[in-house]
mmCIF file of C-alpha atoms in Angstrom:
data_model
loop_
_atom_site.group_PDB
_atom_site.id
_atom_site.type_symbol
_atom_site.label_atom_id
_atom_site.label_comp_id
_atom_site.label_asym_id
_atom_site.label_seq_id
_atom_site.Cartn_x
_atom_site.Cartn_y
_atom_site.Cartn_z
ATOM 1 C CA MET A 1 0.185 -0.308 0.130
ATOM 2 C CA GLN A 2 2.572 2.568 0.602
ATOM 3 C CA LEU A 3 4.059 2.322 -2.488
ATOM 4 C CA LYS A 4 0.563 2.993 -4.003
ATOM 5 C CA ARG A 5 0.530 5.428 -1.931
ATOM 6 C CA ILE A 6 3.680 6.602 -3.385
ATOM 7 C CA MET A 7 2.841 6.034 -6.811
ATOM 8 C CA GLN A 8 -0.933 8.266 -6.632
ATOM 9 C CA SER A 9 1.014 11.262 -5.100
ATOM 10 C CA GLY A 10 4.055 11.394 -8.136
ATOM 11 C CA ALA A 11 0.996 10.604 -10.395
ATOM 12 C CA TRP A 12 -0.228 14.027 -9.297
ATOM 13 C CA LEU A 13 2.008 16.176 -9.555
ATOM 14 C CA LEU A 14 2.821 14.318 -12.516
ATOM 15 C CA LEU A 15 -0.504 16.755 -13.378
ATOM 16 C CA VAL A 16 0.476 19.717 -11.493
ATOM 17 C CA SER A 17 2.300 22.851 -14.353
ATOM 18 C CA ALA A 18 5.472 24.452 -13.163
ATOM 19 C CA GLY A 19 4.015 27.261 -10.837
ATOM 20 C CA VAL A 20 3.966 30.881 -12.393
ATOM 21 C CA SER A 21 5.762 33.426 -10.466
ATOM 22 C CA ALA A 22 5.136 37.262 -10.264
ATOM 23 C CA ASP A 23 7.216 38.876 -12.451
ATOM 24 C CA SER A 24 7.173 36.102 -15.139
ATOM 25 C CA LEU A 25 8.152 37.474 -18.861
ATOM 26 C CA THR A 26 4.501 36.681 -20.724
ATOM 27 C CA LEU A 27 4.690 36.251 -25.033
ATOM 28 C CA ALA A 28 2.900 39.679 -24.849
ATOM 29 C CA GLU A 29 5.544 41.647 -22.676
ATOM 30 C CA ALA A 30 8.522 39.498 -24.742
ATOM 31 C CA GLU A 31 7.295 40.590 -27.773
ATOM 32 C CA HIS A 32 6.820 44.831 -26.596
ATOM 33 C CA LYS A 33 10.426 44.658 -26.221
ATOM 34 C CA ALA A 34 11.852 43.155 -28.596
ATOM 35 C CA LEU A 35 10.850 45.398 -30.912
ATOM 36 C CA ALA A 36 11.682 48.706 -29.033
ATOM 37 C CA ALA A 37 15.393 47.173 -28.335
ATOM 38 C CA ASP A 38 15.283 45.892 -31.756
ATOM 39 C CA PRO A 39 18.002 48.852 -34.038
ATOM 40 C CA MET A 40 17.246 47.845 -37.741
ATOM 41 C CA ILE A 41 13.822 48.878 -36.966
ATOM 42 C CA GLN A 42 14.659 51.786 -35.882
ATOM 43 C CA ALA A 43 17.693 51.470 -39.477
ATOM 44 C CA TYR A 44 14.934 51.346 -41.580
ATOM 45 C CA GLU A 45 12.825 53.751 -40.570
ATOM 46 C CA LYS A 46 15.353 57.102 -40.951
ATOM 47 C CA GLN A 47 16.840 55.861 -43.847
ATOM 48 C CA SER A 48 13.141 55.409 -45.755
ATOM 49 C CA ARG A 49 13.147 59.632 -43.752
ATOM 50 C CA GLY A 50 16.890 60.155 -45.680
ATOM 51 C CA TYR A 51 15.417 59.283 -49.025
ATOM 52 C CA GLN A 52 11.970 61.277 -48.941
ATOM 53 C CA GLU A 53 14.595 64.277 -48.142
ATOM 54 C CA GLN A 54 16.778 63.129 -51.201
ATOM 55 C CA ALA A 55 13.270 62.810 -53.346
ATOM 56 C CA ILE A 56 12.628 66.810 -53.083
ATOM 57 C CA ALA A 57 16.623 67.603 -53.966
ATOM 58 C CA ASP A 58 15.972 65.498 -56.636
ATOM 59 C CA GLU A 59 14.119 67.510 -58.239
ATOM 60 C CA SER A 60 15.513 71.026 -58.171
ATOM 61 C CA TRP A 61 17.074 72.406 -60.542
ATOM 62 C CA ALA A 62 21.164 71.740 -60.890
ATOM 63 C CA ASP A 63 22.993 75.073 -59.094
ATOM 64 C CA PRO A 64 23.964 77.613 -62.205
ATOM 65 C CA LYS A 65 27.647 78.556 -62.199
ATOM 66 C CA VAL A 66 28.969 81.789 -61.863
ATOM 67 C CA SER A 67 31.745 82.827 -62.806
ATOM 68 C CA VAL A 68 34.382 86.536 -62.866
ATOM 69 C CA GLY A 69 37.558 86.883 -64.893
ATOM 70 C CA THR A 70 39.241 89.258 -66.979
ATOM 71 C CA MET A 71 39.364 89.132 -71.011
ATOM 72 C CA ASN A 72 41.935 90.355 -74.275
ATOM 73 C CA LEU A 73 44.686 91.256 -72.228
ATOM 74 C CA PRO A 74 48.044 93.415 -73.697
ATOM 75 C CA GLY A 75 51.027 91.039 -74.018
ATOM 76 C CA ASP A 76 53.036 93.724 -72.451
ATOM 77 C CA ASP A 77 50.727 95.229 -70.098
ATOM 78 C CA LEU A 78 48.847 92.070 -67.977
ATOM 79 C CA ASP A 79 47.610 94.827 -65.336
ATOM 80 C CA PRO A 80 44.243 93.316 -65.579
ATOM 81 C CA THR A 81 42.848 96.774 -63.787
ATOM 82 C CA ARG A 82 44.132 98.704 -67.053
ATOM 83 C CA GLN A 83 43.845 96.733 -69.522
ATOM 84 C CA GLY A 84 41.424 94.594 -70.979
ATOM 85 C CA MET A 85 37.916 93.422 -70.391
ATOM 86 C CA LEU A 86 35.975 92.709 -66.956
ATOM 87 C CA GLU A 87 33.637 90.111 -67.934
ATOM 88 C CA LEU A 88 30.669 87.547 -65.257
ATOM 89 C CA LYS A 89 29.455 85.227 -66.398
ATOM 90 C CA ILE A 90 26.038 82.935 -65.679
ATOM 91 C CA GLU A 91 25.090 79.594 -66.481
ATOM 92 C CA GLN A 92 22.111 77.415 -66.201
ATOM 93 C CA MET A 93 21.204 74.225 -67.440
ATOM 94 C CA LEU A 94 17.573 72.981 -67.037
ATOM 95 C CA PRO A 95 16.666 69.581 -66.904
ATOM 96 C CA ARG A 96 16.608 66.714 -69.431
ATOM 97 C CA GLY A 97 12.637 66.683 -70.237
ATOM 98 C CA ASN A 98 10.806 65.312 -67.127
ATOM 99 C CA SER A 99 13.575 63.241 -66.298
ATOM 100 C CA ASN A 100 13.525 64.864 -62.511
ATOM 101 C CA GLN A 101 10.499 64.710 -61.701
ATOM 102 C CA ILE A 102 10.835 61.335 -62.672
ATOM 103 C CA GLU A 103 14.475 61.043 -60.208
ATOM 104 C CA ARG A 104 11.447 61.994 -58.084
ATOM 105 C CA ASN A 105 9.393 59.637 -58.224
ATOM 106 C CA LYS A 106 12.385 57.028 -57.820
ATOM 107 C CA THR A 107 13.717 58.144 -55.215
ATOM 108 C CA GLU A 108 9.992 57.867 -53.471
ATOM 109 C CA LEU A 109 9.473 54.585 -54.326
ATOM 110 C CA MET A 110 12.686 53.727 -52.109
ATOM 111 C CA ALA A 111 11.273 55.066 -48.816
ATOM 112 C CA ARG A 112 8.256 53.472 -49.327
ATOM 113 C CA GLY A 113 10.899 50.359 -49.852
ATOM 114 C CA SER A 114 12.673 51.461 -46.663
ATOM 115 C CA ASP A 115 9.417 51.436 -44.785
ATOM 116 C CA SER A 116 9.097 47.544 -46.042
ATOM 117 C CA ALA A 117 12.029 46.763 -45.143
ATOM 118 C CA ALA A 118 11.353 48.401 -41.394
ATOM 119 C CA GLN A 119 7.611 46.268 -41.309
ATOM 120 C CA ASN A 120 9.026 43.488 -42.433
ATOM 121 C CA ARG A 121 11.906 43.524 -40.059
ATOM 122 C CA LYS A 122 9.238 44.042 -37.257
ATOM 123 C CA LEU A 123 7.512 40.399 -38.658
ATOM 124 C CA VAL A 124 10.414 39.284 -38.561
ATOM 125 C CA VAL A 125 11.020 40.255 -34.205
ATOM 126 C CA LEU A 126 7.612 39.079 -33.742
ATOM 127 C CA ARG A 127 8.278 35.475 -35.382
ATOM 128 C CA GLU A 128 11.796 34.990 -34.075
ATOM 129 C CA VAL A 129 10.459 36.458 -30.400
ATOM 130 C CA ARG A 130 7.970 34.305 -30.308
ATOM 131 C CA LEU A 131 9.779 30.937 -31.437
ATOM 132 C CA ALA A 132 12.376 31.719 -29.085
ATOM 133 C CA TRP A 133 9.778 32.130 -25.916
ATOM 134 C CA LEU A 134 7.539 29.084 -27.151
ATOM 135 C CA ASP A 135 11.120 26.820 -27.211
ATOM 136 C CA GLY A 136 12.011 28.233 -23.650
ATOM 137 C CA TRP A 137 8.793 27.952 -22.379
ATOM 138 C CA TYR A 138 8.601 24.143 -23.771
ATOM 139 C CA TRP A 139 12.072 24.129 -21.594
ATOM 140 C CA GLN A 140 10.189 25.420 -18.887
ATOM 141 C CA GLN A 141 7.706 22.997 -18.019
ATOM 142 C CA ALA A 142 9.466 20.420 -19.245
ATOM 143 C CA LEU A 143 11.476 21.031 -16.707
ATOM 144 C CA ALA A 144 9.136 21.312 -13.899
ATOM 145 C CA LYS A 145 7.259 17.825 -14.713
ATOM 146 C CA LEU A 146 10.976 15.822 -14.981
ATOM 147 C CA ASN A 147 11.874 17.874 -11.006
ATOM 148 C CA GLU A 148 7.783 17.190 -10.410
ATOM 149 C CA SER A 149 8.715 13.230 -10.936
ATOM 150 C CA ARG A 150 12.087 12.885 -9.300
ATOM 151 C CA TYR A 151 10.579 12.943 -6.231
ATOM 152 C CA LEU A 152 8.144 9.563 -8.116
ATOM 153 C CA PHE A 153 10.823 8.295 -8.979
ATOM 154 C CA GLU A 154 13.818 8.884 -5.930
ATOM 155 C CA SER A 155 10.654 7.066 -3.595
ATOM 156 C CA LEU A 156 10.335 4.321 -6.316
ATOM 157 C CA ARG A 157 13.376 3.824 -5.769
ATOM 158 C CA SER A 158 13.577 4.656 -1.078
ATOM 159 C CA VAL A 159 10.990 2.223 -1.552
ATOM 160 C CA THR A 160 12.350 -1.228 -3.469
ATOM 161 C CA GLU A 161 15.552 -0.855 -1.051
ATOM 162 C CA SER A 162 13.938 -1.334 1.689
ATOM 163 C CA MET A 163 11.627 -4.520 0.291
ATOM 164 C CA TYR A 164 15.220 -5.367 -1.108
ATOM 165 C CA ARG A 165 16.347 -5.478 2.355
ATOM 166 C CA GLN A 166 13.116 -6.719 4.236
ATOM 167 C CA GLY A 167 13.784 -9.593 0.876
ATOM 168 C CA LYS A 168 9.736 -9.175 -0.911
ATOM 169 C CA ASN A 169 11.691 -7.412 -4.090
ATOM 170 C CA SER A 170 14.879 -8.947 -7.152
ATOM 171 C CA GLN A 171 18.147 -7.407 -6.649
ATOM 172 C CA GLN A 172 16.978 -6.480 -10.195
ATOM 173 C CA ASP A 173 13.777 -4.649 -9.457
ATOM 174 C CA LEU A 174 16.823 -2.122 -7.204
ATOM 175 C CA ILE A 175 19.192 -1.970 -10.426
ATOM 176 C CA ARG A 176 16.099 -0.792 -12.560
ATOM 177 C CA ALA A 177 14.861 1.747 -10.357
ATOM 178 C CA GLU A 178 18.165 2.752 -9.865
ATOM 179 C CA LEU A 179 18.666 3.275 -12.924
ATOM 180 C CA ALA A 180 15.700 4.967 -13.739
ATOM 181 C CA LEU A 181 16.179 7.581 -11.845
ATOM 182 C CA ALA A 182 19.711 7.931 -12.994
ATOM 183 C CA ARG A 183 18.371 8.501 -16.608
ATOM 184 C CA LEU A 184 15.866 10.872 -15.153
ATOM 185 C CA ASP A 185 18.558 13.054 -14.066
ATOM 186 C CA ASP A 186 20.457 12.842 -17.436
ATOM 187 C CA ARG A 187 16.934 14.731 -18.368
ATOM 188 C CA ILE A 188 16.602 16.737 -16.540
ATOM 189 C CA LEU A 189 20.952 18.186 -16.445
ATOM 190 C CA SER A 190 20.624 18.054 -21.079
ATOM 191 C CA SER A 191 16.283 20.166 -19.845
ATOM 192 C CA GLU A 192 18.191 22.813 -17.914
ATOM 193 C CA SER A 193 21.263 23.604 -20.603
ATOM 194 C CA SER A 194 18.662 23.200 -23.553
ATOM 195 C CA LEU A 195 16.676 25.890 -21.280
ATOM 196 C CA ASN A 196 20.021 28.050 -20.489
ATOM 197 C CA GLU A 197 20.233 28.026 -24.282
ATOM 198 C CA SER A 198 16.564 28.793 -25.514
ATOM 199 C CA ARG A 199 16.652 31.978 -22.049
ATOM 200 C CA SER A 200 20.436 33.188 -23.931
ATOM 201 C CA LEU A 201 18.391 33.179 -28.193
ATOM 202 C CA LEU A 202 15.322 34.842 -26.283
ATOM 203 C CA ASN A 203 18.193 37.322 -24.966
ATOM 204 C CA ARG A 204 18.816 38.048 -27.782
ATOM 205 C CA TRP A 205 15.834 39.494 -29.054
ATOM 206 C CA LEU A 206 15.247 41.398 -26.331
ATOM 207 C CA GLY A 207 17.992 43.326 -26.245
ATOM 208 C CA GLU A 208 19.220 42.366 -22.014
ATOM 209 C CA THR A 209 20.439 39.536 -20.391
ATOM 210 C CA SER A 210 17.897 38.634 -17.743
ATOM 211 C CA ASP A 211 17.056 35.554 -15.958
ATOM 212 C CA MET A 212 13.161 36.237 -15.698
ATOM 213 C CA GLY A 213 10.911 32.830 -15.754
ATOM 214 C CA LEU A 214 8.633 32.662 -18.251
ATOM 215 C CA ALA A 215 4.844 32.935 -17.815
ATOM 216 C CA SER A 216 3.425 29.628 -17.658
ATOM 217 C CA GLN A 217 -0.218 30.298 -19.731
ATOM 218 C CA LEU A 218 0.550 29.797 -23.267
ATOM 219 C CA PRO A 219 -1.474 31.685 -26.180
ATOM 220 C CA ASP A 220 -5.116 30.888 -27.826
ATOM 221 C CA GLN A 221 -4.195 28.649 -30.048
ATOM 222 C CA VAL A 222 -6.862 30.508 -33.362
ATOM 223 C CA ASP A 223 -7.044 29.403 -36.196
ATOM 224 C CA VAL A 224 -5.220 30.381 -38.651
ATOM 225 C CA PRO A 225 -6.989 30.545 -42.081
ATOM 226 C CA ALA A 226 -5.963 28.129 -45.281
ATOM 227 C CA PRO A 227 -2.866 30.614 -47.504
ATOM 228 C CA VAL A 228 -4.616 32.430 -50.731
ATOM 229 C CA LEU A 229 -2.343 34.249 -53.335
ATOM 230 C CA LYS A 230 -4.368 37.341 -52.018
ATOM 231 C CA SER A 231 -3.134 36.672 -48.514
ATOM 232 C CA VAL A 232 0.685 36.758 -49.090
ATOM 233 C CA GLN A 233 0.618 39.275 -51.895
ATOM 234 C CA VAL A 234 -0.053 41.872 -49.015
ATOM 235 C CA HIS A 235 3.910 40.448 -47.525
ATOM 236 C CA PRO A 236 6.284 43.693 -46.748
ATOM 237 C CA LEU A 237 8.508 41.301 -48.719
ATOM 238 C CA VAL A 238 6.492 41.586 -51.977
ATOM 239 C CA GLU A 239 5.694 44.997 -51.175
ATOM 240 C CA ALA A 240 9.219 45.403 -51.144
ATOM 241 C CA GLU A 241 10.214 43.617 -54.897
ATOM 242 C CA GLU A 242 7.362 45.588 -55.517
ATOM 243 C CA TRP A 243 8.930 49.761 -55.457
ATOM 244 C CA LEU A 244 11.926 47.349 -57.259
ATOM 245 C CA VAL A 245 9.914 46.960 -60.245
ATOM 246 C CA GLN A 246 8.184 50.983 -59.571
ATOM 247 C CA GLN A 247 11.662 51.765 -60.036
ATOM 248 C CA SER A 248 13.210 49.935 -62.791
ATOM 249 C CA GLU A 249 10.558 51.090 -64.457
ATOM 250 C CA ARG A 250 11.108 55.668 -63.481
ATOM 251 C CA ASP A 251 14.403 53.571 -64.723
ATOM 252 C CA VAL A 252 12.990 52.655 -68.541
ATOM 253 C CA ASP A 253 11.214 56.465 -68.719
ATOM 254 C CA LEU A 254 14.627 57.671 -67.092
ATOM 255 C CA ALA A 255 16.171 55.774 -70.083
ATOM 256 C CA LYS A 256 12.992 57.658 -72.488
ATOM 257 C CA GLU A 257 13.995 61.178 -71.459
ATOM 258 C CA ALA A 258 17.726 60.698 -71.881
ATOM 259 C CA TYR A 259 16.907 61.460 -75.765
ATOM 260 C CA LYS A 260 15.686 64.633 -75.677
ATOM 261 C CA PRO A 261 17.729 68.063 -75.618
ATOM 262 C CA GLN A 262 18.711 69.446 -72.823
ATOM 263 C CA TRP A 263 18.681 73.028 -72.469
ATOM 264 C CA GLY A 264 20.572 75.736 -70.837
ATOM 265 C CA ALA A 265 21.085 79.223 -70.761
ATOM 266 C CA GLU A 266 24.083 81.140 -69.867
ATOM 267 C CA VAL A 267 24.045 85.377 -69.717
ATOM 268 C CA LYS A 268 27.650 87.713 -69.431
ATOM 269 C CA TYR A 269 27.781 90.984 -68.657
ATOM 270 C CA GLY A 270 31.052 92.603 -69.827
ATOM 271 C CA ARG A 271 33.226 95.921 -69.608
ATOM 272 C CA SER A 272 36.577 97.254 -71.013
ATOM 273 C CA MET A 273 39.027 98.025 -67.892
ATOM 274 C CA SER A 274 39.922 101.792 -69.992
ATOM 275 C CA ASP A 275 36.728 103.182 -70.556
ATOM 276 C CA MET A 276 36.424 102.484 -65.940
ATOM 277 C CA ASN A 277 39.214 104.198 -65.196
ATOM 278 C CA THR A 278 38.571 107.260 -68.137
ATOM 279 C CA ASN A 279 35.495 107.288 -66.598
ATOM 280 C CA MET A 280 33.702 108.357 -69.682
ATOM 281 C CA GLY A 281 31.695 110.119 -69.087
ATOM 282 C CA SER A 282 27.597 109.770 -69.740
ATOM 283 C CA GLU A 283 28.681 107.478 -72.980
ATOM 284 C CA SER A 284 27.943 103.068 -72.092
ATOM 285 C CA ARG A 285 30.779 100.794 -73.475
ATOM 286 C CA ASP A 286 28.513 97.743 -70.841
ATOM 287 C CA GLN A 287 28.282 94.931 -72.903
ATOM 288 C CA TYR A 288 25.079 92.022 -72.875
ATOM 289 C CA SER A 289 25.207 89.076 -74.711
ATOM 290 C CA LEU A 290 22.144 85.802 -73.494
ATOM 291 C CA MET A 291 23.212 82.338 -75.771
ATOM 292 C CA LEU A 292 20.829 79.498 -75.511
ATOM 293 C CA MET A 293 22.479 75.691 -74.946
ATOM 294 C CA VAL A 294 22.041 72.549 -75.728
ATOM 295 C CA ASP A 295 22.687 69.192 -75.944
ATOM 296 C CA ILE A 296 21.668 67.267 -79.083
ATOM 297 C CA PRO A 297 21.575 63.986 -78.389
ATOM 298 C CA LEU A 298 22.516 62.746 -82.289
ATOM 299 C CA PHE A 299 24.487 59.129 -82.141
ATOM 300 C CA THR A 300 22.132 56.920 -79.975
ATOM 301 C CA GLY A 301 23.638 53.980 -80.810
ATOM 302 C CA ASN A 302 26.039 52.844 -78.632
ATOM 303 C CA ARG A 303 24.436 55.387 -75.296
ATOM 304 C CA GLN A 304 20.988 55.651 -74.824
ATOM 305 C CA ASP A 305 19.666 52.782 -77.451
ATOM 306 C CA ARG A 306 21.488 50.679 -74.821
ATOM 307 C CA GLN A 307 20.693 52.722 -71.639
ATOM 308 C CA LEU A 308 17.173 51.472 -72.932
ATOM 309 C CA LEU A 309 17.777 47.877 -73.648
ATOM 310 C CA ALA A 310 19.905 47.685 -69.996
ATOM 311 C CA SER A 311 17.303 49.375 -67.732
ATOM 312 C CA HIS A 312 13.994 47.410 -70.060
ATOM 313 C CA TYR A 313 16.236 43.670 -69.236
ATOM 314 C CA GLN A 314 16.104 45.277 -65.117
ATOM 315 C CA ARG A 315 12.565 45.538 -65.063
ATOM 316 C CA GLU A 316 11.971 41.790 -66.509
ATOM 317 C CA ALA A 317 14.608 40.144 -64.403
ATOM 318 C CA ALA A 318 13.048 43.016 -60.910
ATOM 319 C CA ILE A 319 9.490 41.437 -62.101
ATOM 320 C CA ASP A 320 10.468 38.097 -62.201
ATOM 321 C CA ARG A 321 12.484 37.969 -59.057
ATOM 322 C CA LYS A 322 8.901 39.674 -57.375
ATOM 323 C CA ASP A 323 6.895 36.254 -59.067
ATOM 324 C CA GLU A 324 9.549 33.644 -58.088
ATOM 325 C CA LEU A 325 9.677 35.202 -54.147
ATOM 326 C CA LEU A 326 6.517 34.918 -54.644
ATOM 327 C CA ARG A 327 6.207 31.847 -55.141
ATOM 328 C CA GLY A 328 8.101 30.080 -52.417
ATOM 329 C CA MET A 329 6.628 32.709 -49.941
ATOM 330 C CA MET A 330 2.818 30.775 -50.885
ATOM 331 C CA GLY A 331 4.921 27.573 -51.040
ATOM 332 C CA GLU A 332 6.003 27.525 -48.056
ATOM 333 C CA ALA A 333 2.578 28.991 -46.501
ATOM 334 C CA GLN A 334 1.378 25.915 -48.152
ATOM 335 C CA GLN A 335 3.409 24.238 -46.571
ATOM 336 C CA GLU A 336 3.494 25.240 -42.901
ATOM 337 C CA TYR A 337 -0.433 25.212 -42.690
ATOM 338 C CA ALA A 338 -0.050 21.132 -44.061
ATOM 339 C CA ARG A 339 2.213 21.059 -41.025
ATOM 340 C CA PHE A 340 -0.548 23.528 -38.696
ATOM 341 C CA GLN A 341 -3.284 21.193 -39.394
ATOM 342 C CA GLY A 342 -1.246 18.286 -38.726
ATOM 343 C CA ALA A 343 -0.031 19.036 -35.106
ATOM 344 C CA GLN A 344 -4.265 20.385 -33.589
ATOM 345 C CA ARG A 345 -5.387 16.979 -35.360
ATOM 346 C CA ARG A 346 -2.042 15.434 -33.567
ATOM 347 C CA LEU A 347 -3.626 17.331 -30.220
ATOM 348 C CA SER A 348 -6.592 16.685 -30.444
ATOM 349 C CA GLN A 349 -5.794 13.041 -29.935
ATOM 350 C CA TYR A 350 -3.272 13.268 -27.261
ATOM 351 C CA GLN A 351 -6.396 15.016 -25.278
ATOM 352 C CA GLN A 352 -8.661 12.547 -26.434
ATOM 353 C CA ARG A 353 -6.802 8.931 -26.691
ATOM 354 C CA LEU A 354 -3.404 8.798 -25.991
ATOM 355 C CA LEU A 355 -3.136 11.161 -22.136
ATOM 356 C CA PRO A 356 -6.508 9.094 -20.745
ATOM 357 C CA GLN A 357 -4.909 6.207 -22.190
ATOM 358 C CA ALA A 358 -1.691 7.123 -20.492
ATOM 359 C CA ARG A 359 -2.494 7.231 -16.502
ATOM 360 C CA ARG A 360 -5.522 4.134 -16.305
ATOM 361 C CA GLN A 361 -2.435 2.121 -17.979
ATOM 362 C CA SER A 362 -0.182 3.554 -14.935
ATOM 363 C CA GLU A 363 -2.775 2.201 -12.876
ATOM 364 C CA SER A 364 -3.938 -0.595 -13.640
ATOM 365 C CA THR A 365 -0.340 -1.898 -14.256
ATOM 366 C CA LEU A 366 -0.043 -0.684 -10.281
ATOM 367 C CA ASP A 367 -3.095 -2.563 -9.281
ATOM 368 C CA ALA A 368 -2.114 -5.828 -10.860
ATOM 369 C CA TYR A 369 1.805 -5.412 -9.029
ATOM 370 C CA GLN A 370 -0.311 -4.873 -5.671
ATOM 371 C CA SER A 371 -2.119 -7.956 -6.714
ATOM 372 C CA ASP A 372 0.857 -9.808 -7.392
ATOM 373 C CA ASP A 373 -0.272 -9.715 -11.327
ATOM 374 C CA SER A 374 2.284 -7.987 -13.752
ATOM 375 C CA ASP A 375 6.050 -7.109 -12.092
ATOM 376 C CA PHE A 376 7.351 -3.947 -10.937
ATOM 377 C CA ASP A 377 8.972 -3.276 -14.362
ATOM 378 C CA SER A 378 5.386 -3.105 -15.445
ATOM 379 C CA VAL A 379 4.841 -0.220 -13.147
ATOM 380 C CA MET A 380 8.045 1.693 -13.282
ATOM 381 C CA GLN A 381 7.680 1.795 -17.603
ATOM 382 C CA SER A 382 4.432 2.207 -17.379
ATOM 383 C CA TYR A 383 4.808 5.823 -15.484
ATOM 384 C CA ILE A 384 7.707 6.684 -17.626
ATOM 385 C CA GLU A 385 5.340 5.687 -20.693
ATOM 386 C CA GLU A 386 3.312 8.452 -18.855
ATOM 387 C CA LEU A 387 5.588 10.863 -18.540
ATOM 388 C CA ASP A 388 6.973 10.469 -21.245
ATOM 389 C CA LEU A 389 3.484 10.911 -23.584
ATOM 390 C CA GLN A 390 3.207 14.602 -21.382
ATOM 391 C CA ILE A 391 6.654 15.918 -22.366
ATOM 392 C CA ASP A 392 5.979 15.325 -25.722
ATOM 393 C CA TYR A 393 2.272 17.041 -25.307
ATOM 394 C CA LEU A 394 4.161 19.780 -24.361
ATOM 395 C CA ARG A 395 6.454 19.507 -27.319
ATOM 396 C CA LEU A 396 3.574 19.091 -28.861
ATOM 397 C CA GLN A 397 1.865 22.229 -27.903
ATOM 398 C CA THR A 398 4.858 23.984 -28.882
ATOM 399 C CA ASP A 399 5.417 23.046 -32.118
ATOM 400 C CA THR A 400 2.110 24.099 -32.735
ATOM 401 C CA LEU A 401 2.274 27.704 -31.443
ATOM 402 C CA GLN A 402 5.491 27.450 -33.477
ATOM 403 C CA SER A 403 3.572 27.248 -36.495
ATOM 404 C CA LYS A 404 1.419 29.525 -36.877
ATOM 405 C CA ALA A 405 4.624 32.157 -35.534
ATOM 406 C CA LYS A 406 5.012 31.138 -39.081
ATOM 407 C CA LEU A 407 2.533 31.246 -40.380
ATOM 408 C CA ASP A 408 1.142 34.510 -38.780
ATOM 409 C CA TYR A 409 4.319 35.869 -39.657
ATOM 410 C CA LEU A 410 3.494 34.841 -43.655
ATOM 411 C CA MET A 411 0.518 35.910 -44.004
ATOM 412 C CA PRO A 412 -0.221 39.363 -42.056
ATOM 413 C CA LYS A 413 -3.380 40.012 -41.179
ATOM 414 C CA GLU A 414 -2.567 42.496 -39.642
ATOM 415 C CA ARG A 415 1.139 45.113 -40.080
ATOM 416 C CA ALA A 416 2.938 45.010 -36.476
ATOM 417 C CA GLN A 417 2.424 47.853 -34.370
#
């Protein structure tokens, strides 16, 4: 009867989850900390603001050129204050066609690409911190169950040793009990190592070093809709590729603008230095000139034509990259969704059949042992199997939510805030 009381108390302990300390870290808190601590999100946002400022500069005209000098100095007197002519020239080149507006539009698209990169980074951070938190949760819960069950196995070893000394058990039963306890201790050490690794990975995303325990409460297992093309098309990565496609289209437009002439104007003022020195009264010696300049693309075969053709190829390549990314993400979402559905079915199997049957088997084996209808090895084996199933159930819960975290990244219903 003593053995049965130990088994029943140990079995009850196995069904108790790990306690939650007041300062335990919830998944929502971990997500908030990770988003606030990630420097790459801020980097992409600052890059976007930089492109927005650059876009304004891209639309501006080129700065005018101003030159001042003297002309027509005689060879026998190089003093510019007495001889020659003073000349002031201002030159202004105009944009080629509509190229400035196209350049601005292209830079604005680059800013949108940085915005999409920032949104994708937020989704990546959320996915990774969820995976790390859930992995840490699993090892924390598994370690708690192993430590709880150690009381059972330690008590079993003690009772078996006592019964062996009384001649009621064989030495083989004592060896089995000691071996089971040693194997359990090894699993505890392995789980502690894995828990420390998971905490280190989580701390990498939190931007801090903390040994704070994780909350035992899991997020609600909300169902995930089946992947459709529309749900993947709104992903920031796909949008970023779309901005690249549009940038390549602006490059095509710029290549077409290169066929247009570029105009410029030059205003020139000149006056003889000798006239200025002699002060010839009201007679004006000022000279003015206005010139228009234009460069005409006449030989376009090896420059403009090639640039236009190259821009067309670059645009087609950008479209192909976007299509490939969309196909890859859609295939990955379908594969992950199949994994998620399979894990959900297995969870139901564990809840409805495997765990209840393992509990009944443990109790039945113990009753048979008390009636001398079973041996001690069967009792140990049934309780080890029950412990393994409970830890497997924890792993399955973790795998299901980790699969959902990956689907939430691939099919973001709402943008990360």
